[in-house]
Amino acid sequence: GGGGGGGGWSGGGVRRGVPRDRRVQVHRSPVQEGPTDTWRESGHSQCSASCGKGSHHSVYECVSVTTQEVVDEGRCDPALKPSGPEEPCNTQPCPAFWSVSPWSPCSLSCGGGHQHRQVLCRQGYANRTVAVHPHRCRNLQRPNSTRGCPSSPCTQWQITSDWQSCSVPCGRGQRSRVVRCVVSGGGETLGETDCGGSKPPDNEECDMGPCVSGWFHSDWGSQCSVTCGLGVQRRSVLCLAADVQHTSVGQCTAPRPPDVRTCARDPCPPRAGWFTGAWSQCGVDCGDGTQARDVLCVVREGGAFTVMDPSHCVAGEKPPTLQSCRAPPCPPRWFTSAWTQCSRSCGGGEQSRGVRCGDDVGDVSAQCDDAAKPSQQRSCNAHPCSAQLDAGCTDTSHNCAVVVQARLCVYTYYRTVCCASCTLSQRRGSGRARPGAPGGQAEA
């Protein structure tokens, strides 16, 4: 930059050009033994400022007295080296410039905001700057004094649901709700680390009161059991024990609530149906027997019943008219088996059967009345035998006595298999028994 003293500068920092009318001051050393050269002013030092008033001082160099050539400074006496005063230089004003202060903090902690700074037109003078009229910086682009500040969006904790039901119906449990971090005003969900402050609780303990055994029931069913007339509705009734994880019947002391109730629909049109009477007394005094009852097909009209032919009712829905019944156990009594076949087909034979004393379950007993014991043997086929039967006319069936009693001898088959019995029966009917046999009997 230019210096207050005018003139150009060389690389050594010493002004070489000197006005012609200015004499070079030569400072000679006194005549004495020692240095024989002298100091000569060679110019000024570089100005301390390029504008706005700086300072510089004279610069001296050691020269030979005889030749006036620059020599090593060691040949001159340092004590005699002049020290020139500081002189002002480059006193012209420096160019004006815009000065800015640091940006202020953002006006908002989140969601935008602004920053401000001071912008002044300043000019340097005498190693300091002073504020000047902005007009002096009119050729320079003025920096912005405000700007938007980058900041993260504002966030907040948002409770998005009510507390849920307690996890247990009684005792202490847990309940929860939804709490999330969202952008303020926008609703966008962020991570929990994006929200500051304490998060509202999303889980807490709940107390539903002490657990006690009691009756619990469901709602009544919406359907009636019938489409017309009177029907029933049902619901479930449970005794809930203190342990809420299990149900237990029998620990509730209060009366059990009903699980059935009547429900009314529109009156049913007249329709035949089965009407049952009361069961009769059991048909035996002891042991297993049978009961009977009347089952009628009736039509109800208002409060009156009309008995109808059974064809008016659904046969498949008819209730039973008989059922088994059990009287008190019977005491031991006599049981008999079937009679055996008669030992003779004519002329008197014998039959036998088994007689045992026992109870209803089949156990043999000795407590039966011997006086009432049934007979074990009886006579049979007492009719006399006919004489002179053909040798080939014999009975080949053991049921011939039954055949004769049932009068089946008129059929060829039975006359063949029961030839003797049928022939004798026919002869008795015609009075042709053999004469001379005592009592009308003959050996078979």
Coordinates of C-alpha atoms in Angstrom, one line a residue:
G1 CA 0.0 0.0 0.0
G2 CA 1.0 3.6 -0.3
G3 CA 3.0 5.2 2.5
G4 CA 2.7 8.6 4.0
G5 CA 6.2 9.5 2.7
G6 CA 5.5 8.7 -1.0
G7 CA 8.2 6.9 -2.9
G8 CA 8.6 3.2 -3.8
W9 CA 9.8 0.4 -1.6
S10 CA 12.5 -2.2 -2.2
G11 CA 12.5 -5.8 -0.9
G12 CA 14.8 -4.8 1.9
G13 CA 12.3 -2.6 3.5
V14 CA 14.6 0.5 2.9
R15 CA 13.7 3.4 0.7
R16 CA 16.3 3.7 -2.0
G17 CA 15.1 6.7 -3.8
V18 CA 16.0 10.0 -2.1
P19 CA 15.2 13.5 -3.4
R20 CA 18.2 15.2 -5.1
D21 CA 18.0 18.2 -2.9
R22 CA 18.2 16.3 0.3
R23 CA 21.7 15.8 1.6
V24 CA 22.7 12.5 3.1
Q25 CA 23.5 12.9 6.7
V26 CA 26.7 11.2 7.6
H27 CA 27.4 10.5 11.2
R28 CA 31.1 10.2 11.6
S29 CA 32.7 8.6 14.5
P30 CA 35.2 10.6 16.5
V31 CA 38.8 10.1 15.5
Q32 CA 40.0 7.3 17.6
E33 CA 41.1 3.9 17.3
G34 CA 38.4 1.4 16.5
P35 CA 35.7 1.5 13.9
T36 CA 36.4 3.9 11.1
D37 CA 33.1 3.7 9.3
T38 CA 29.9 5.7 9.9
W39 CA 26.1 5.3 9.9
R40 CA 24.1 6.7 7.1
E41 CA 20.3 7.1 6.8
S42 CA 19.1 4.9 4.0
G43 CA 15.3 5.3 4.2
H44 CA 12.3 4.4 6.3
S45 CA 10.8 1.2 7.6
Q46 CA 7.6 -0.2 6.2
C47 CA 4.5 1.6 7.3
S48 CA 2.6 -0.2 10.1
A49 CA -0.7 0.3 8.3
S50 CA -1.7 0.4 4.7
C51 CA -4.3 3.0 5.4
G52 CA -5.9 5.0 8.2
K53 CA -2.6 6.4 9.6
G54 CA 0.3 4.1 10.4
S55 CA 3.9 4.9 11.5
H56 CA 7.4 4.2 10.4
H57 CA 11.0 5.2 11.4
S58 CA 14.3 6.0 9.7
V59 CA 16.6 3.1 8.7
Y60 CA 20.4 3.4 8.9
E61 CA 23.2 1.4 7.3
C62 CA 26.9 1.2 7.9
V63 CA 29.0 2.8 5.1
S64 CA 32.7 3.2 4.5
V65 CA 33.9 6.7 5.1
T66 CA 36.3 6.6 2.3
T67 CA 34.3 4.8 -0.4
Q68 CA 30.7 5.5 0.8
E69 CA 29.9 1.9 0.1
V70 CA 27.7 -0.2 2.4
V71 CA 29.8 -2.3 4.6
D72 CA 29.2 -4.8 7.5
E73 CA 27.4 -3.2 10.4
G74 CA 30.1 -4.5 12.7
R75 CA 32.5 -1.9 11.3
C76 CA 30.3 0.9 12.8
D77 CA 30.0 1.8 16.4
P78 CA 26.6 0.6 17.7
A79 CA 26.6 3.3 20.3
L80 CA 26.6 5.9 17.6
K81 CA 23.7 4.5 15.6
P82 CA 21.0 7.1 15.5
S83 CA 17.5 6.2 16.7
G84 CA 15.0 8.3 14.6
P85 CA 11.5 9.1 15.9
E86 CA 8.4 7.4 14.7
E87 CA 6.7 9.3 11.9
P88 CA 3.1 9.0 10.6
C89 CA 2.5 7.3 7.3
N90 CA -0.5 6.2 5.1
T91 CA -2.8 8.6 6.7
Q92 CA -5.5 8.3 4.0
P93 CA -8.8 6.7 5.3
C94 CA -9.3 3.0 4.8
P95 CA -12.2 1.7 2.7
A96 CA -15.4 1.3 4.6
F97 CA -16.7 -2.3 5.2
W98 CA -19.7 -4.1 6.7
S99 CA -19.1 -5.5 10.2
V100 CA -21.3 -8.3 11.5
S101 CA -21.8 -9.5 15.1
P102 CA -22.3 -13.2 15.9
W103 CA -25.8 -14.7 15.4
S104 CA -28.1 -14.4 18.4
P105 CA -29.6 -17.6 19.8
C106 CA -32.7 -19.0 18.0
S107 CA -36.0 -17.4 19.0
L108 CA -37.6 -20.8 19.4
S109 CA -36.2 -24.0 20.8
C110 CA -38.0 -26.1 18.2
G111 CA -40.2 -25.8 15.2
G112 CA -38.4 -23.0 13.4
G113 CA -37.6 -19.5 14.8
H114 CA -35.2 -16.7 13.8
Q115 CA -31.7 -15.4 14.6
H116 CA -30.5 -11.8 14.5
R117 CA -27.2 -10.1 14.3
Q118 CA -25.9 -6.5 14.2
V119 CA -24.7 -5.2 10.8
L120 CA -22.7 -1.9 10.9
C121 CA -20.7 0.0 8.3
R122 CA -17.3 0.6 9.8
Q123 CA -14.1 2.2 8.7
G124 CA -10.5 1.7 10.1
Y125 CA -8.4 4.6 11.4
A126 CA -5.3 4.6 13.6
N127 CA -5.4 0.9 14.3
R128 CA -9.0 0.9 15.3
T129 CA -12.4 0.8 13.5
V130 CA -15.3 3.1 14.1
A131 CA -18.9 3.0 13.0
V132 CA -19.7 5.3 10.1
H133 CA -22.7 6.2 8.1
P134 CA -24.1 3.3 6.1
H135 CA -23.8 5.5 3.0
R136 CA -20.1 4.9 3.0
C137 CA -20.7 1.1 2.4
R138 CA -23.2 1.8 -0.4
N139 CA -21.1 0.0 -3.0
L140 CA -20.9 -3.2 -0.9
Q141 CA -23.6 -5.8 -0.6
R142 CA -25.1 -5.5 2.9
P143 CA -25.1 -8.9 4.8
N144 CA -28.5 -10.2 6.2
S145 CA -29.3 -9.2 9.7
T146 CA -31.9 -12.0 10.2
R147 CA -32.2 -15.6 9.1
G148 CA -34.4 -18.6 9.9
C149 CA -32.7 -21.0 12.2
P150 CA -32.6 -24.7 11.6
S151 CA -34.1 -26.7 14.4
S152 CA -35.8 -30.0 15.0
P153 CA -39.6 -30.2 15.0
C154 CA -41.5 -29.7 18.3
T155 CA -42.6 -32.9 19.8
Q156 CA -44.9 -33.9 22.7
W157 CA -46.1 -36.9 24.5
Q158 CA -49.7 -37.8 23.4
I159 CA -52.1 -40.2 25.3
T160 CA -54.0 -41.8 22.5
S161 CA -56.3 -44.2 24.5
D162 CA -58.1 -44.5 27.8
W163 CA -57.0 -47.0 30.4
Q164 CA -57.9 -50.5 29.5
S165 CA -59.8 -52.8 31.8
C166 CA -57.9 -54.3 34.7
S167 CA -56.2 -57.6 33.9
V168 CA -58.0 -59.4 36.7
P169 CA -61.7 -59.2 37.8
C170 CA -60.6 -59.0 41.5
G171 CA -57.5 -58.4 43.5
R172 CA -54.5 -56.5 42.1
G173 CA -53.7 -56.5 38.5
Q174 CA -52.3 -54.3 35.7
R175 CA -53.9 -51.9 33.2
S176 CA -52.3 -50.1 30.3
R177 CA -52.9 -47.3 27.8
V178 CA -51.2 -46.1 24.6
V179 CA -48.7 -43.2 25.0
R180 CA -46.6 -42.1 22.0
C181 CA -44.2 -39.4 20.9
V182 CA -45.7 -37.2 18.1
V183 CA -44.9 -34.1 16.2
S184 CA -46.8 -31.1 17.8
G185 CA -49.8 -30.3 15.7
G186 CA -49.1 -32.9 13.1
G187 CA -49.7 -36.2 14.8
E188 CA -46.7 -38.0 13.1
T189 CA -45.4 -40.7 15.4
L190 CA -41.7 -40.5 16.3
G191 CA -39.4 -42.6 18.4
E192 CA -39.6 -42.2 22.1
T193 CA -36.0 -40.7 22.2
D194 CA -37.3 -37.7 20.1
C195 CA -39.5 -36.5 23.0
G196 CA -38.1 -34.7 25.9
G197 CA -39.5 -34.6 29.4
S198 CA -40.9 -37.4 31.4
K199 CA -43.1 -39.9 29.5
P200 CA -46.6 -40.2 31.1
P201 CA -47.1 -43.7 32.5
D202 CA -48.5 -46.2 30.1
N203 CA -48.9 -49.0 32.7
E204 CA -50.1 -49.0 36.3
E205 CA -51.4 -51.2 39.0
C206 CA -55.1 -51.6 39.5
D207 CA -57.1 -52.8 42.5
M208 CA -60.4 -54.5 41.8
G209 CA -61.2 -55.2 45.4
P210 CA -60.7 -58.5 47.3
C211 CA -61.5 -61.8 45.6
V212 CA -64.4 -63.6 47.1
S213 CA -66.4 -66.5 46.1
G214 CA -69.7 -65.6 44.5
W215 CA -72.2 -66.4 41.8
F216 CA -71.5 -65.1 38.4
H217 CA -73.9 -65.4 35.4
S218 CA -74.0 -64.6 31.7
D219 CA -76.7 -62.6 30.0
W220 CA -79.9 -64.3 29.2
G221 CA -80.0 -66.0 25.8
S222 CA -81.8 -63.9 23.2
Q223 CA -83.7 -66.9 21.9
C224 CA -86.8 -68.4 23.4
S225 CA -87.1 -72.2 23.4
V226 CA -90.4 -71.9 21.5
T227 CA -91.8 -69.9 18.6
C228 CA -95.2 -69.6 20.1
G229 CA -96.8 -69.8 23.5
L230 CA -94.6 -70.1 26.6
G231 CA -91.0 -71.3 26.5
V232 CA -87.8 -70.8 28.5
Q233 CA -84.6 -68.8 28.2
R234 CA -81.3 -70.0 29.7
R235 CA -78.1 -68.5 31.0
S236 CA -74.9 -69.9 32.5
V237 CA -74.4 -69.5 36.3
L238 CA -71.0 -70.2 37.8
C239 CA -69.6 -70.0 41.3
L240 CA -66.3 -68.1 41.0
A241 CA -63.8 -69.0 43.6
A242 CA -61.2 -66.7 45.1
D243 CA -58.7 -68.0 42.6
V244 CA -59.8 -66.1 39.5
Q245 CA -58.1 -68.5 37.2
H246 CA -60.5 -71.3 38.0
T247 CA -64.2 -71.9 38.7
S248 CA -65.3 -74.0 41.5
V249 CA -68.9 -75.1 42.2
G250 CA -69.9 -75.7 45.8
Q251 CA -68.0 -72.9 47.6
C252 CA -70.8 -70.3 47.3
T253 CA -73.0 -69.9 50.3
A254 CA -75.6 -67.6 48.8
P255 CA -78.6 -69.1 47.0
R256 CA -77.8 -70.0 43.4
P257 CA -79.4 -67.5 40.9
P258 CA -81.8 -69.1 38.4
D259 CA -80.4 -70.2 35.1
V260 CA -83.9 -70.7 33.5
R261 CA -86.8 -68.3 33.1
T262 CA -90.0 -68.3 31.2
C263 CA -90.4 -66.4 27.9
A264 CA -93.7 -65.7 26.2
R265 CA -94.3 -65.6 22.4
D266 CA -97.5 -65.1 20.5
P267 CA -100.2 -67.6 21.3
C268 CA -99.9 -70.9 19.3
P269 CA -102.7 -71.9 17.0
P270 CA -104.7 -75.0 18.1
R271 CA -102.6 -78.1 17.6
A272 CA -103.2 -81.7 18.7
G273 CA -100.7 -83.0 21.1
W274 CA -100.2 -85.9 23.4
F275 CA -101.5 -85.7 27.0
T276 CA -100.1 -88.1 29.6
G277 CA -101.9 -89.1 32.7
A278 CA -100.3 -90.2 36.0
W279 CA -98.4 -93.5 36.3
S280 CA -100.3 -96.3 38.0
Q281 CA -99.0 -98.1 41.0
C282 CA -96.3 -100.7 40.3
G283 CA -97.9 -103.9 39.2
V284 CA -96.0 -106.1 41.8
D285 CA -95.7 -106.1 45.5
C286 CA -92.0 -106.7 45.4
G287 CA -89.2 -106.9 42.8
D288 CA -89.4 -105.6 39.3
G289 CA -92.8 -104.7 37.8
T290 CA -94.5 -102.5 35.3
Q291 CA -96.4 -99.2 35.5
A292 CA -99.0 -97.9 33.0
R293 CA -100.5 -94.6 32.2
D294 CA -103.0 -93.1 29.8
V295 CA -101.7 -91.3 26.8
L296 CA -104.3 -89.3 24.9
C297 CA -104.3 -87.2 21.8
V298 CA -105.9 -83.8 22.7
V299 CA -106.4 -80.3 21.3
R300 CA -106.4 -77.4 23.6
E301 CA -108.6 -74.5 22.8
G302 CA -108.5 -71.8 25.4
G303 CA -108.8 -73.6 28.7
A304 CA -110.6 -76.6 27.4
F305 CA -109.1 -79.9 26.1
T306 CA -110.8 -82.1 23.5
V307 CA -109.8 -85.7 23.0
M308 CA -109.0 -86.5 19.4
D309 CA -108.4 -89.7 17.4
P310 CA -104.7 -90.6 17.8
S311 CA -104.2 -90.1 14.1
H312 CA -104.4 -86.3 14.7
C313 CA -101.1 -86.5 16.7
V314 CA -97.6 -87.3 15.6
A315 CA -97.1 -91.0 16.2
G316 CA -93.4 -90.6 16.6
E317 CA -93.8 -88.2 19.4
K318 CA -96.2 -90.3 21.4
P319 CA -94.8 -90.8 25.0
P320 CA -94.5 -94.4 26.3
T321 CA -97.6 -95.9 28.0
L322 CA -95.5 -98.4 30.0
Q323 CA -92.4 -98.3 32.1
S324 CA -90.6 -100.6 34.4
C325 CA -90.8 -100.1 38.1
R326 CA -89.1 -101.6 41.1
A327 CA -91.0 -102.5 44.3
P328 CA -89.2 -103.3 47.5
P329 CA -87.0 -106.5 47.2
C330 CA -88.9 -109.7 47.4
P331 CA -88.1 -112.2 50.2
P332 CA -86.6 -115.6 49.2
R333 CA -89.2 -117.7 47.5
W334 CA -89.6 -120.9 45.5
F335 CA -88.6 -121.0 41.8
T336 CA -89.5 -123.9 39.5
S337 CA -88.2 -125.0 36.1
A338 CA -90.3 -126.4 33.3
W339 CA -91.8 -129.9 33.5
T340 CA -89.8 -132.6 31.8
Q341 CA -91.3 -134.8 29.1
C342 CA -93.7 -137.5 30.3
S343 CA -92.0 -140.8 30.9
R344 CA -94.8 -142.7 29.0
S345 CA -97.0 -141.7 26.1
C346 CA -100.0 -143.6 27.6
G347 CA -101.0 -145.8 30.5
G348 CA -99.6 -143.3 33.1
G349 CA -96.2 -141.8 33.2
E350 CA -94.3 -139.2 35.3
Q351 CA -92.9 -135.7 34.9
S352 CA -90.4 -133.9 37.1
R353 CA -89.1 -130.4 37.5
G354 CA -86.4 -128.5 39.5
V355 CA -87.5 -126.6 42.6
R356 CA -85.1 -124.1 44.2
C357 CA -85.3 -121.5 47.0
G358 CA -83.7 -118.2 46.0
D359 CA -83.9 -114.4 45.9
D360 CA -84.3 -111.8 43.1
V361 CA -80.6 -111.7 42.3
G362 CA -80.4 -115.5 41.9
D363 CA -78.7 -116.4 45.1
V364 CA -79.7 -119.8 46.7
S365 CA -81.5 -119.4 50.0
A366 CA -82.7 -121.7 52.8
Q367 CA -85.4 -119.3 54.1
C368 CA -88.3 -120.5 52.0
D369 CA -91.4 -122.0 53.6
D370 CA -91.2 -125.8 53.2
A371 CA -94.9 -126.1 53.5
A372 CA -95.4 -124.0 50.4
K373 CA -92.8 -125.8 48.4
P374 CA -94.1 -126.8 44.9
S375 CA -94.2 -130.5 44.0
Q376 CA -91.3 -131.8 42.0
Q377 CA -93.1 -134.7 40.3
R378 CA -96.6 -135.3 38.8
S379 CA -98.4 -138.1 36.8
C380 CA -99.0 -137.7 33.1
N381 CA -100.5 -139.5 30.1
A382 CA -102.9 -141.5 32.3
H383 CA -105.1 -142.5 29.3
P384 CA -105.0 -146.3 28.5
C385 CA -102.8 -147.6 25.8
S386 CA -104.5 -149.2 22.7
A387 CA -103.8 -152.8 21.8
Q388 CA -102.5 -154.2 18.5
L389 CA -100.7 -151.1 17.2
D390 CA -98.7 -151.7 14.1
A391 CA -95.0 -152.4 14.7
G392 CA -94.1 -149.4 12.5
C393 CA -96.6 -147.1 14.3
T394 CA -94.4 -145.3 16.8
D395 CA -93.8 -141.8 18.1
T396 CA -90.6 -140.2 16.7
S397 CA -91.2 -136.8 18.3
H398 CA -91.0 -136.0 22.0
N399 CA -93.8 -133.4 21.8
C400 CA -96.5 -135.9 20.8
A401 CA -98.5 -135.3 24.0
V402 CA -98.7 -131.6 23.0
V403 CA -99.6 -132.6 19.4
V404 CA -102.5 -134.6 20.7
Q405 CA -103.7 -131.9 23.1
A406 CA -103.5 -129.3 20.3
R407 CA -105.5 -131.6 18.1
L408 CA -102.9 -131.5 15.4
C409 CA -103.3 -135.2 14.5
V410 CA -105.6 -134.2 11.6
Y411 CA -102.5 -133.2 9.7
T412 CA -100.5 -135.9 7.9
Y413 CA -97.2 -134.7 9.2
Y414 CA -98.1 -135.0 12.8
R415 CA -99.9 -138.3 12.3
T416 CA -96.6 -139.6 10.9
V417 CA -94.2 -138.4 13.6
C418 CA -96.8 -139.1 16.4
C419 CA -98.4 -142.3 15.0
A420 CA -98.9 -144.1 18.3
S421 CA -100.2 -141.1 20.2
C422 CA -102.5 -140.0 17.4
T423 CA -103.9 -143.6 16.9
L424 CA -104.6 -144.0 20.6
S425 CA -106.2 -140.6 20.8
Q426 CA -108.4 -141.5 17.8
R427 CA -109.4 -144.9 19.4
R428 CA -110.2 -143.3 22.7
G429 CA -112.5 -140.9 21.0
S430 CA -114.3 -143.8 19.3
G431 CA -114.4 -146.1 22.5
R432 CA -112.3 -148.8 21.0
A433 CA -109.9 -149.4 23.8
R434 CA -108.8 -153.1 24.3
P435 CA -111.3 -155.0 26.4
G436 CA -110.2 -156.9 29.5
A437 CA -107.4 -154.4 30.5
P438 CA -107.7 -153.5 34.2
G439 CA -108.6 -149.8 34.7
G440 CA -108.7 -149.3 30.9
Q441 CA -104.9 -149.2 30.8
A442 CA -102.5 -151.4 28.8
E443 CA -98.8 -151.3 28.5
A444 CA -97.4 -149.2 25.8

